[in-house]
């Protein structure tokens, strides 16, 4: 699975500026709602927040993979944000997070969900890829990094 098959340019945002975990998740849910208008934005946010209650999706090294399962979603949708300044996200290494690759996935399709998470985690394990994400100056440049690396 290619990362570019999950992410569109309008769901790639560089140099965003938020100061809290809740606000970044709200923004992710706003972007996801634009791509999935049949879902309520508040329901998307609730799915993301409910997953965070289980344990933080901050995987360390300044990276988080917030995700939520939802009914009425047929294909996974990803949103990538790079924050201008890292924010506290309760990551496992206690470091602030500046790369957010969020997923909204179909409820019940565990195999696809795990495969998608594994693809994303593998990509984000590449230090050069993360460096390029962090250095993107515009949404378009960020999207081009994703397309060229997947």
Short mmCIF file of N, CA, C and O in Angstrom, two decimals:
data_model
loop_
_atom_site.label_atom_id
_atom_site.label_comp_id
_atom_site.label_asym_id
_atom_site.label_seq_id
_atom_site.Cartn_x
_atom_site.Cartn_y
_atom_site.Cartn_z
N UNK A 1 0.85 -1.19 0.00
CA UNK A 1 0.00 0.00 0.00
C UNK A 1 0.89 1.24 0.00
O UNK A 1 1.84 1.34 0.76
N UNK A 2 0.55 2.16 -0.86
CA UNK A 2 1.30 3.41 -0.95
C UNK A 2 0.63 4.48 -0.08
O UNK A 2 -0.58 4.59 -0.05
N UNK A 3 1.46 5.25 0.57
CA UNK A 3 0.97 6.35 1.40
C UNK A 3 0.17 7.34 0.56
O UNK A 3 -0.84 7.88 1.00
N UNK A 4 0.62 7.56 -0.67
CA UNK A 4 -0.07 8.53 -1.54
C UNK A 4 -1.48 8.09 -1.90
O UNK A 4 -2.30 8.91 -2.29
N UNK A 5 -1.80 6.80 -1.75
CA UNK A 5 -3.16 6.35 -2.03
C UNK A 5 -4.12 6.70 -0.89
O UNK A 5 -5.33 6.65 -1.06
N UNK A 6 -3.58 7.07 0.27
CA UNK A 6 -4.40 7.41 1.43
C UNK A 6 -4.56 8.91 1.64
O UNK A 6 -5.47 9.35 2.32
N UNK A 7 -3.61 9.69 1.09
CA UNK A 7 -3.54 11.12 1.40
C UNK A 7 -3.71 11.94 0.13
O UNK A 7 -3.09 11.67 -0.88
N UNK A 8 -4.55 12.96 0.22
CA UNK A 8 -4.70 13.89 -0.89
C UNK A 8 -4.01 15.20 -0.52
O UNK A 8 -3.70 15.44 0.65
N UNK A 9 -3.79 16.04 -1.51
CA UNK A 9 -3.10 17.30 -1.25
C UNK A 9 -3.85 18.17 -0.26
O UNK A 9 -3.26 18.82 0.59
N UNK A 10 -5.18 18.15 -0.33
CA UNK A 10 -5.95 19.00 0.59
C UNK A 10 -5.99 18.44 2.01
O UNK A 10 -6.49 19.09 2.92
N UNK A 11 -5.43 17.25 2.22
CA UNK A 11 -5.30 16.69 3.57
C UNK A 11 -3.84 16.66 4.00
O UNK A 11 -3.45 15.89 4.88
N UNK A 12 -3.04 17.49 3.37
CA UNK A 12 -1.61 17.63 3.71
C UNK A 12 -1.38 19.09 4.09
O UNK A 12 -1.49 19.97 3.25
N UNK A 13 -1.05 19.32 5.34
CA UNK A 13 -0.91 20.69 5.82
C UNK A 13 0.44 20.88 6.50
O UNK A 13 0.75 20.22 7.50
N UNK A 14 1.22 21.79 5.96
CA UNK A 14 2.55 22.10 6.49
C UNK A 14 2.49 23.33 7.37
O UNK A 14 1.65 24.21 7.17
N UNK A 15 3.37 23.39 8.33
CA UNK A 15 3.56 24.57 9.19
C UNK A 15 2.28 25.02 9.88
O UNK A 15 2.01 26.21 10.00
N UNK A 16 1.47 24.06 10.34
CA UNK A 16 0.28 24.43 11.11
C UNK A 16 0.71 24.90 12.50
O UNK A 16 1.80 24.55 12.96
N UNK A 17 -0.12 25.67 13.12
CA UNK A 17 0.24 26.22 14.43
C UNK A 17 -0.91 26.04 15.40
O UNK A 17 -1.91 26.76 15.34
N UNK A 18 -0.78 25.02 16.25
CA UNK A 18 -1.75 24.76 17.30
C UNK A 18 -0.97 24.55 18.59
O UNK A 18 0.21 24.22 18.56
N UNK A 19 -1.65 24.71 19.72
CA UNK A 19 -0.92 24.59 20.98
C UNK A 19 -1.43 23.50 21.90
O UNK A 19 -1.00 23.41 23.04
N UNK A 20 -2.36 22.66 21.41
CA UNK A 20 -2.85 21.59 22.28
C UNK A 20 -3.22 20.35 21.47
O UNK A 20 -3.54 20.43 20.28
N UNK A 21 -3.19 19.25 22.17
CA UNK A 21 -3.57 17.96 21.58
C UNK A 21 -5.02 18.02 21.08
O UNK A 21 -5.31 17.59 19.96
N UNK A 22 -5.90 18.56 21.90
CA UNK A 22 -7.32 18.61 21.51
C UNK A 22 -7.51 19.46 20.26
O UNK A 22 -8.25 19.08 19.35
N UNK A 23 -6.84 20.58 20.18
CA UNK A 23 -7.03 21.47 19.01
C UNK A 23 -6.50 20.83 17.74
O UNK A 23 -7.10 20.97 16.68
N UNK A 24 -5.39 20.11 17.81
CA UNK A 24 -4.86 19.45 16.61
C UNK A 24 -5.83 18.35 16.17
O UNK A 24 -6.07 18.16 14.98
N UNK A 25 -6.42 17.62 17.13
CA UNK A 25 -7.39 16.58 16.78
C UNK A 25 -8.67 17.19 16.20
O UNK A 25 -9.28 16.62 15.30
N UNK A 26 -9.04 18.36 16.70
CA UNK A 26 -10.21 19.07 16.12
C UNK A 26 -9.93 19.43 14.66
O UNK A 26 -10.79 19.27 13.80
N UNK A 27 -8.73 19.93 14.39
CA UNK A 27 -8.38 20.31 13.03
C UNK A 27 -8.34 19.09 12.12
O UNK A 27 -8.83 19.14 10.98
N UNK A 28 -7.81 17.99 12.61
CA UNK A 28 -7.81 16.74 11.83
C UNK A 28 -9.24 16.33 11.51
O UNK A 28 -9.54 15.96 10.37
N UNK A 29 -10.13 16.43 12.49
CA UNK A 29 -11.52 16.03 12.25
C UNK A 29 -12.20 16.99 11.26
O UNK A 29 -13.05 16.55 10.46
N UNK A 30 -11.82 18.26 11.26
CA UNK A 30 -12.37 19.21 10.28
C UNK A 30 -11.95 18.80 8.86
O UNK A 30 -12.78 18.78 7.94
N UNK A 31 -10.67 18.49 8.68
CA UNK A 31 -10.18 18.10 7.36
C UNK A 31 -10.81 16.78 6.92
O UNK A 31 -11.19 16.63 5.75
N UNK A 32 -10.92 15.83 7.84
CA UNK A 32 -11.53 14.54 7.49
C UNK A 32 -13.00 14.72 7.11
O UNK A 32 -13.48 14.08 6.16
N UNK A 33 -13.70 15.59 7.83
CA UNK A 33 -15.11 15.84 7.51
C UNK A 33 -15.27 16.42 6.10
O UNK A 33 -16.22 16.09 5.40
N UNK A 34 -14.33 17.25 5.67
CA UNK A 34 -14.40 17.79 4.31
C UNK A 34 -14.31 16.68 3.27
O UNK A 34 -14.94 16.76 2.22
N UNK A 35 -13.53 15.64 3.56
CA UNK A 35 -13.39 14.52 2.62
C UNK A 35 -14.50 13.48 2.80
O UNK A 35 -14.80 12.73 1.89
N UNK A 36 -15.07 13.43 3.99
CA UNK A 36 -16.13 12.46 4.32
C UNK A 36 -17.34 13.22 4.85
O UNK A 36 -17.69 13.11 6.03
N UNK A 37 -17.98 14.02 3.99
CA UNK A 37 -19.06 14.91 4.48
C UNK A 37 -20.27 14.18 5.05
O UNK A 37 -21.06 14.79 5.76
N UNK A 38 -20.41 12.89 4.75
CA UNK A 38 -21.54 12.14 5.31
C UNK A 38 -21.33 11.82 6.79
O UNK A 38 -22.26 11.40 7.47
N UNK A 39 -20.11 12.04 7.29
CA UNK A 39 -19.83 11.84 8.71
C UNK A 39 -19.85 13.19 9.42
O UNK A 39 -19.39 14.18 8.88
N UNK A 40 -20.36 13.20 10.63
CA UNK A 40 -20.36 14.42 11.41
C UNK A 40 -18.96 14.68 11.96
O UNK A 40 -18.29 13.75 12.43
N UNK A 41 -18.54 15.91 11.90
CA UNK A 41 -17.22 16.28 12.39
C UNK A 41 -17.04 15.88 13.85
O UNK A 41 -15.98 15.38 14.25
N UNK A 42 -18.06 16.08 14.66
CA UNK A 42 -17.98 15.74 16.09
C UNK A 42 -17.80 14.23 16.28
O UNK A 42 -17.09 13.80 17.19
N UNK A 43 -18.41 13.41 15.42
CA UNK A 43 -18.24 11.96 15.51
C UNK A 43 -16.81 11.55 15.17
O UNK A 43 -16.25 10.64 15.80
N UNK A 44 -16.22 12.22 14.19
CA UNK A 44 -14.82 11.94 13.83
C UNK A 44 -13.92 12.31 15.01
O UNK A 44 -13.06 11.53 15.41
N UNK A 45 -14.15 13.49 15.57
CA UNK A 45 -13.37 13.92 16.73
C UNK A 45 -13.53 12.94 17.88
O UNK A 45 -12.54 12.56 18.53
N UNK A 46 -14.74 12.49 18.13
CA UNK A 46 -14.99 11.54 19.22
C UNK A 46 -14.23 10.24 19.00
O UNK A 46 -13.66 9.67 19.95
N UNK A 47 -14.19 9.76 17.76
CA UNK A 47 -13.45 8.52 17.45
C UNK A 47 -11.97 8.70 17.75
O UNK A 47 -11.32 7.82 18.34
N UNK A 48 -11.42 9.86 17.37
CA UNK A 48 -10.00 10.12 17.64
C UNK A 48 -9.73 10.25 19.14
O UNK A 48 -8.77 9.69 19.66
N UNK A 49 -10.59 10.99 19.84
CA UNK A 49 -10.41 11.19 21.29
C UNK A 49 -10.57 9.88 22.05
O UNK A 49 -9.82 9.61 23.01
N UNK A 50 -11.54 9.05 21.63
CA UNK A 50 -11.75 7.77 22.30
C UNK A 50 -10.52 6.88 22.16
O UNK A 50 -10.14 6.19 23.11
N UNK A 51 -9.89 6.91 21.00
CA UNK A 51 -8.67 6.10 20.82
C UNK A 51 -7.54 6.64 21.70
O UNK A 51 -6.79 5.88 22.30
N UNK A 52 -7.44 7.95 21.82
CA UNK A 52 -6.41 8.56 22.66
C UNK A 52 -6.61 8.21 24.14
O UNK A 52 -5.64 8.13 24.89
N UNK A 53 -7.85 7.99 24.54
CA UNK A 53 -8.13 7.63 25.94
C UNK A 53 -7.54 6.26 26.27
O UNK A 53 -7.17 6.00 27.41
N UNK A 54 -7.45 5.37 25.28
CA UNK A 54 -6.87 4.04 25.51
C UNK A 54 -5.39 4.15 25.81
O UNK A 54 -4.88 3.53 26.73
N UNK A 55 -4.69 4.90 25.00
CA UNK A 55 -3.28 5.23 25.19
C UNK A 55 -2.90 6.21 24.08
O UNK A 55 -3.51 6.23 23.02
N UNK A 56 -1.89 6.99 24.35
CA UNK A 56 -1.49 8.00 23.38
C UNK A 56 -1.02 7.34 22.09
O UNK A 56 -0.36 6.30 22.11
N UNK A 57 -1.34 7.98 20.98
CA UNK A 57 -0.87 7.51 19.68
C UNK A 57 0.44 8.20 19.31
O UNK A 57 0.90 8.07 18.18
N UNK A 58 1.03 8.91 20.26
CA UNK A 58 2.35 9.50 20.06
C UNK A 58 3.38 8.39 20.16
O UNK A 58 3.59 7.83 21.23
N UNK A 59 3.99 8.03 19.04
CA UNK A 59 4.87 6.85 18.99
C UNK A 59 6.33 7.18 19.29
O UNK A 59 7.17 6.29 19.30
N UNK A 60 6.63 8.45 19.52
CA UNK A 60 8.00 8.84 19.82
C UNK A 60 8.67 9.53 18.65
O UNK A 60 8.15 9.57 17.54
N UNK A 61 9.84 10.14 18.93
CA UNK A 61 10.63 10.85 17.92
C UNK A 61 9.85 11.99 17.26
O UNK A 61 10.07 12.31 16.10
N UNK A 62 8.90 12.58 18.00
CA UNK A 62 8.14 13.71 17.47
C UNK A 62 7.03 13.32 16.52
O UNK A 62 6.57 14.15 15.73
N UNK A 63 6.57 12.07 16.59
CA UNK A 63 5.58 11.54 15.64
C UNK A 63 4.37 11.00 16.39
O UNK A 63 4.51 10.33 17.41
N UNK A 64 3.18 11.26 15.84
CA UNK A 64 1.95 10.68 16.36
C UNK A 64 1.12 10.16 15.19
O UNK A 64 1.14 10.73 14.10
N UNK A 65 0.41 9.07 15.46
CA UNK A 65 -0.48 8.48 14.45
C UNK A 65 -1.88 8.36 15.06
O UNK A 65 -2.35 7.27 15.38
N UNK A 66 -2.55 9.50 15.25
CA UNK A 66 -3.92 9.42 15.79
C UNK A 66 -4.82 8.69 14.80
O UNK A 66 -4.67 8.87 13.58
N UNK A 67 -5.70 7.86 15.30
CA UNK A 67 -6.59 7.13 14.40
C UNK A 67 -7.90 6.78 15.10
O UNK A 67 -7.96 6.72 16.32
N UNK A 68 -8.90 6.59 14.27
CA UNK A 68 -10.21 6.23 14.78
C UNK A 68 -10.93 5.34 13.78
O UNK A 68 -10.76 5.48 12.58
N UNK A 69 -11.69 4.41 14.32
CA UNK A 69 -12.52 3.52 13.49
C UNK A 69 -13.93 4.09 13.45
O UNK A 69 -14.45 4.54 14.47
N UNK A 70 -14.52 4.02 12.25
CA UNK A 70 -15.86 4.58 12.11
C UNK A 70 -16.71 3.74 11.16
O UNK A 70 -16.20 3.20 10.18
N UNK A 71 -18.00 3.68 11.49
CA UNK A 71 -18.96 3.09 10.56
C UNK A 71 -19.12 4.03 9.38
O UNK A 71 -18.81 5.21 9.47
N UNK A 72 -19.61 3.53 8.28
CA UNK A 72 -19.88 4.32 7.08
C UNK A 72 -18.61 4.89 6.44
O UNK A 72 -18.67 5.91 5.76
N UNK A 73 -17.48 4.26 6.69
CA UNK A 73 -16.24 4.60 6.00
C UNK A 73 -15.85 3.37 5.20
O UNK A 73 -15.75 2.28 5.76
N UNK A 74 -15.66 3.55 3.90
CA UNK A 74 -15.37 2.40 3.05
C UNK A 74 -13.88 2.19 2.84
O UNK A 74 -13.41 1.06 2.74
N UNK A 75 -13.12 3.27 2.76
CA UNK A 75 -11.67 3.21 2.55
C UNK A 75 -10.97 4.06 3.60
O UNK A 75 -11.50 5.09 4.00
N UNK A 76 -9.77 3.67 4.00
CA UNK A 76 -9.04 4.51 4.96
C UNK A 76 -8.76 5.90 4.38
O UNK A 76 -8.53 6.05 3.18
N UNK A 77 -8.80 6.88 5.25
CA UNK A 77 -8.47 8.26 4.89
C UNK A 77 -7.36 8.71 5.82
O UNK A 77 -7.43 8.49 7.03
N UNK A 78 -6.34 9.32 5.26
CA UNK A 78 -5.24 9.83 6.07
C UNK A 78 -5.14 11.35 5.94
O UNK A 78 -5.44 11.91 4.89
N UNK A 79 -4.70 11.97 7.01
CA UNK A 79 -4.45 13.40 7.07
C UNK A 79 -3.05 13.56 7.64
O UNK A 79 -2.74 12.95 8.68
N UNK A 80 -2.22 14.34 6.98
CA UNK A 80 -0.87 14.57 7.51
C UNK A 80 -0.70 16.05 7.81
O UNK A 80 -1.05 16.90 7.00
N UNK A 81 -0.24 16.32 9.02
CA UNK A 81 0.01 17.69 9.46
C UNK A 81 1.43 17.76 10.01
O UNK A 81 1.86 16.84 10.70
N UNK A 82 2.10 18.83 9.71
CA UNK A 82 3.39 19.09 10.33
C UNK A 82 3.26 20.42 11.06
O UNK A 82 2.95 21.44 10.44
N UNK A 83 3.46 20.36 12.36
CA UNK A 83 3.30 21.55 13.20
C UNK A 83 4.56 22.40 13.16
O UNK A 83 5.68 21.90 13.19
N UNK A 84 4.34 23.70 13.10
CA UNK A 84 5.45 24.65 13.11
C UNK A 84 6.26 24.51 14.40
O UNK A 84 7.49 24.57 14.38
N UNK A 85 5.55 24.35 15.50
CA UNK A 85 6.21 24.10 16.78
C UNK A 85 5.61 22.83 17.38
O UNK A 85 4.39 22.65 17.37
N UNK A 86 6.45 21.95 17.89
CA UNK A 86 5.96 20.70 18.48
C UNK A 86 5.04 20.98 19.68
O UNK A 86 5.21 21.96 20.39
N UNK A 87 4.06 20.08 19.86
CA UNK A 87 3.13 20.22 20.98
C UNK A 87 3.17 18.98 21.86
O UNK A 87 3.52 17.90 21.41
N UNK A 88 2.80 19.16 23.11
CA UNK A 88 2.72 18.03 24.03
C UNK A 88 1.58 17.12 23.58
O UNK A 88 0.46 17.56 23.43
N UNK A 89 1.91 15.84 23.37
CA UNK A 89 0.90 14.90 22.89
C UNK A 89 0.92 13.62 23.72
O UNK A 89 0.40 12.60 23.32
N UNK A 90 1.56 13.66 24.88
CA UNK A 90 1.66 12.49 25.76
C UNK A 90 2.31 11.31 25.05
O UNK A 90 1.91 10.16 25.24
N UNK A 91 3.30 11.58 24.22
CA UNK A 91 3.98 10.53 23.46
C UNK A 91 4.72 9.58 24.40
O UNK A 91 5.06 9.95 25.53
N UNK A 92 4.98 8.37 23.92
CA UNK A 92 5.61 7.36 24.77
C UNK A 92 7.01 7.75 25.24
O UNK A 92 7.45 7.29 26.27
N UNK A 93 7.69 8.62 24.49
CA UNK A 93 9.01 9.07 24.91
C UNK A 93 8.96 10.44 25.60
O UNK A 93 10.00 11.04 25.88
N UNK A 94 7.75 10.93 25.87
CA UNK A 94 7.52 12.22 26.54
C UNK A 94 8.04 13.43 25.76
O UNK A 94 8.14 14.52 26.31
N UNK A 95 8.39 13.25 24.49
CA UNK A 95 8.83 14.37 23.67
C UNK A 95 7.62 14.99 22.97
O UNK A 95 6.66 14.29 22.63
N UNK A 96 7.65 16.29 22.70
CA UNK A 96 6.55 16.92 21.95
C UNK A 96 6.52 16.40 20.51
O UNK A 96 7.52 15.90 20.00
N UNK A 97 5.38 16.55 19.89
CA UNK A 97 5.13 15.99 18.56
C UNK A 97 4.94 17.10 17.53
O UNK A 97 4.28 18.09 17.79
N UNK A 98 5.55 16.90 16.35
CA UNK A 98 5.35 17.86 15.26
C UNK A 98 4.88 17.20 13.97
O UNK A 98 4.42 17.88 13.06
N UNK A 99 4.95 15.87 13.86
CA UNK A 99 4.43 15.17 12.69
C UNK A 99 3.22 14.35 13.14
O UNK A 99 3.32 13.51 14.03
N UNK A 100 2.08 14.63 12.51
CA UNK A 100 0.83 13.93 12.81
C UNK A 100 0.34 13.28 11.53
O UNK A 100 0.08 13.97 10.54
N UNK A 101 0.24 11.97 11.53
CA UNK A 101 -0.34 11.27 10.39
C UNK A 101 -1.56 10.54 10.92
O UNK A 101 -1.45 9.50 11.56
N UNK A 102 -2.72 11.15 10.70
CA UNK A 102 -3.97 10.65 11.28
C UNK A 102 -4.70 9.76 10.29
O UNK A 102 -4.63 9.97 9.08
N UNK A 103 -5.43 8.80 10.83
CA UNK A 103 -6.19 7.86 10.02
C UNK A 103 -7.63 7.75 10.49
O UNK A 103 -7.88 7.67 11.70
N UNK A 104 -8.53 7.71 9.53
CA UNK A 104 -9.91 7.33 9.79
C UNK A 104 -10.10 6.05 8.98
O UNK A 104 -9.88 6.04 7.77
N UNK A 105 -10.47 4.98 9.68
CA UNK A 105 -10.55 3.67 9.01
C UNK A 105 -11.93 3.05 9.22
O UNK A 105 -12.63 3.36 10.18
N UNK A 106 -12.29 2.14 8.30
CA UNK A 106 -13.58 1.44 8.45
C UNK A 106 -13.61 0.62 9.73
O UNK A 106 -12.63 -0.05 10.07
N UNK A 107 -14.71 0.68 10.44
CA UNK A 107 -14.87 -0.13 11.65
C UNK A 107 -15.04 -1.59 11.24
O UNK A 107 -15.74 -1.89 10.29
N UNK A 108 -14.36 -2.46 11.95
CA UNK A 108 -14.53 -3.88 11.72
C UNK A 108 -13.52 -4.53 10.79
O UNK A 108 -13.38 -5.73 10.78
N UNK A 109 -12.80 -3.75 9.99
CA UNK A 109 -11.82 -4.32 9.08
C UNK A 109 -10.44 -4.27 9.73
O UNK A 109 -9.59 -3.46 9.38
N UNK A 110 -10.23 -5.17 10.69
CA UNK A 110 -9.00 -5.15 11.46
C UNK A 110 -7.75 -5.41 10.62
O UNK A 110 -6.71 -4.80 10.86
N UNK A 111 -7.84 -6.32 9.67
CA UNK A 111 -6.67 -6.64 8.84
C UNK A 111 -6.20 -5.41 8.07
O UNK A 111 -5.02 -5.10 8.05
N UNK A 112 -7.13 -4.73 7.42
CA UNK A 112 -6.77 -3.54 6.64
C UNK A 112 -6.23 -2.46 7.57
O UNK A 112 -5.27 -1.78 7.25
N UNK A 113 -6.86 -2.31 8.72
CA UNK A 113 -6.43 -1.29 9.69
C UNK A 113 -4.98 -1.54 10.13
O UNK A 113 -4.16 -0.63 10.12
N UNK A 114 -4.68 -2.77 10.49
CA UNK A 114 -3.32 -3.11 10.93
C UNK A 114 -2.31 -2.96 9.80
O UNK A 114 -1.20 -2.47 10.02
N UNK A 115 -2.70 -3.34 8.60
CA UNK A 115 -1.81 -3.21 7.44
C UNK A 115 -1.52 -1.73 7.16
O UNK A 115 -0.38 -1.34 6.89
N UNK A 116 -2.55 -0.90 7.24
CA UNK A 116 -2.39 0.53 7.01
C UNK A 116 -1.48 1.15 8.07
O UNK A 116 -0.57 1.93 7.76
N UNK A 117 -1.72 0.82 9.34
CA UNK A 117 -0.88 1.33 10.42
C UNK A 117 0.58 0.89 10.25
O UNK A 117 1.50 1.68 10.46
N UNK A 118 0.78 -0.37 9.84
CA UNK A 118 2.14 -0.88 9.64
C UNK A 118 2.84 -0.13 8.51
O UNK A 118 4.02 0.22 8.62
N UNK A 119 2.12 0.16 7.43
CA UNK A 119 2.69 0.91 6.30
C UNK A 119 3.12 2.29 6.76
O UNK A 119 4.22 2.75 6.44
N UNK A 120 2.26 2.95 7.51
CA UNK A 120 2.55 4.30 7.98
C UNK A 120 3.72 4.30 8.96
O UNK A 120 4.64 5.10 8.84
N UNK A 121 3.69 3.37 9.91
CA UNK A 121 4.77 3.30 10.89
C UNK A 121 6.11 3.02 10.21
O UNK A 121 7.14 3.62 10.57
N UNK A 122 6.09 2.16 9.21
CA UNK A 122 7.31 1.84 8.47
C UNK A 122 7.85 3.08 7.76
O UNK A 122 9.05 3.36 7.81
N UNK A 123 6.98 3.83 7.10
CA UNK A 123 7.39 5.06 6.42
C UNK A 123 7.97 6.07 7.40
O UNK A 123 8.98 6.71 7.14
N UNK A 124 7.28 6.23 8.54
CA UNK A 124 7.70 7.22 9.52
C UNK A 124 8.94 6.79 10.30
O UNK A 124 9.52 7.58 11.04
N UNK A 125 9.35 5.56 10.12
CA UNK A 125 10.58 5.07 10.74
C UNK A 125 11.82 5.54 9.97
O UNK A 125 12.93 5.48 10.46
N UNK A 126 11.59 6.03 8.74
CA UNK A 126 12.67 6.51 7.88
C UNK A 126 13.00 7.95 8.30
O UNK A 126 12.22 8.87 8.08
N UNK A 127 14.17 8.14 8.88
CA UNK A 127 14.55 9.46 9.40
C UNK A 127 14.64 10.51 8.30
O UNK A 127 14.28 11.67 8.51
N UNK A 128 15.10 10.11 7.12
CA UNK A 128 15.23 11.07 6.00
C UNK A 128 13.84 11.53 5.55
O UNK A 128 13.63 12.71 5.26
N UNK A 129 12.89 10.61 5.49
CA UNK A 129 11.51 10.95 5.11
C UNK A 129 10.94 11.96 6.12
O UNK A 129 10.35 12.97 5.73
N UNK A 130 11.12 11.70 7.41
CA UNK A 130 10.62 12.62 8.44
C UNK A 130 11.30 13.98 8.34
O UNK A 130 10.65 15.01 8.51
N UNK A 131 12.59 13.98 8.05
CA UNK A 131 13.32 15.24 7.88
C UNK A 131 12.71 16.05 6.72
O UNK A 131 12.53 17.27 6.82
N UNK A 132 12.40 15.36 5.63
CA UNK A 132 11.79 16.04 4.48
C UNK A 132 10.40 16.57 4.81
O UNK A 132 10.03 17.67 4.39
N UNK A 133 9.61 15.78 5.56
CA UNK A 133 8.29 16.25 5.98
C UNK A 133 8.43 17.53 6.80
O UNK A 133 7.72 18.51 6.58
N UNK A 134 9.36 17.50 7.74
CA UNK A 134 9.55 18.66 8.64
C UNK A 134 10.04 19.90 7.89
O UNK A 134 9.78 21.02 8.30
N UNK A 135 10.77 19.71 6.80
CA UNK A 135 11.33 20.86 6.09
C UNK A 135 10.40 21.42 5.01
O UNK A 135 10.70 22.46 4.43
N UNK A 136 9.27 20.76 4.77
CA UNK A 136 8.32 21.26 3.76
C UNK A 136 7.78 22.62 4.19
O UNK A 136 7.35 22.80 5.33
N UNK A 137 7.82 23.57 3.27
CA UNK A 137 7.40 24.94 3.58
C UNK A 137 5.94 25.24 3.21
O UNK A 137 5.38 26.23 3.66
N UNK A 138 5.35 24.38 2.37
CA UNK A 138 3.97 24.62 1.94
C UNK A 138 3.22 23.28 1.91
O UNK A 138 3.83 22.21 1.92
N UNK A 139 1.90 23.38 1.84
CA UNK A 139 1.07 22.18 1.74
C UNK A 139 1.45 21.38 0.50
O UNK A 139 1.56 20.14 0.56
N UNK A 140 1.64 22.07 -0.60
CA UNK A 140 1.98 21.41 -1.86
C UNK A 140 3.33 20.69 -1.75
O UNK A 140 3.49 19.55 -2.18
N UNK A 141 4.30 21.35 -1.14
CA UNK A 141 5.62 20.75 -0.97
C UNK A 141 5.53 19.51 -0.07
O UNK A 141 6.17 18.49 -0.33
N UNK A 142 4.73 19.59 0.99
CA UNK A 142 4.53 18.46 1.88
C UNK A 142 3.93 17.29 1.12
O UNK A 142 4.39 16.15 1.23
N UNK A 143 2.91 17.57 0.33
CA UNK A 143 2.27 16.51 -0.46
C UNK A 143 3.25 15.90 -1.45
O UNK A 143 3.27 14.68 -1.63
N UNK A 144 4.09 16.71 -2.07
CA UNK A 144 5.08 16.19 -3.02
C UNK A 144 6.09 15.28 -2.34
O UNK A 144 6.53 14.29 -2.93
N UNK A 145 6.45 15.58 -1.09
CA UNK A 145 7.34 14.69 -0.34
C UNK A 145 6.68 13.32 -0.17
O UNK A 145 7.29 12.28 -0.38
N UNK A 146 5.40 13.34 0.18
CA UNK A 146 4.66 12.10 0.38
C UNK A 146 4.58 11.30 -0.91
O UNK A 146 4.85 10.10 -0.94
N UNK A 147 4.21 11.97 -2.00
CA UNK A 147 4.07 11.30 -3.29
C UNK A 147 5.40 10.73 -3.77
O UNK A 147 5.47 9.60 -4.25
N UNK A 148 6.47 11.48 -3.60
CA UNK A 148 7.77 11.05 -4.10
C UNK A 148 8.37 9.90 -3.27
O UNK A 148 9.21 9.16 -3.77
N UNK A 149 7.92 9.76 -2.05
CA UNK A 149 8.48 8.73 -1.17
C UNK A 149 7.60 7.50 -1.04
O UNK A 149 7.93 6.60 -0.27
N UNK A 150 6.48 7.46 -1.75
CA UNK A 150 5.61 6.29 -1.55
C UNK A 150 5.32 5.60 -2.86
O UNK A 150 5.74 5.94 -3.91
#
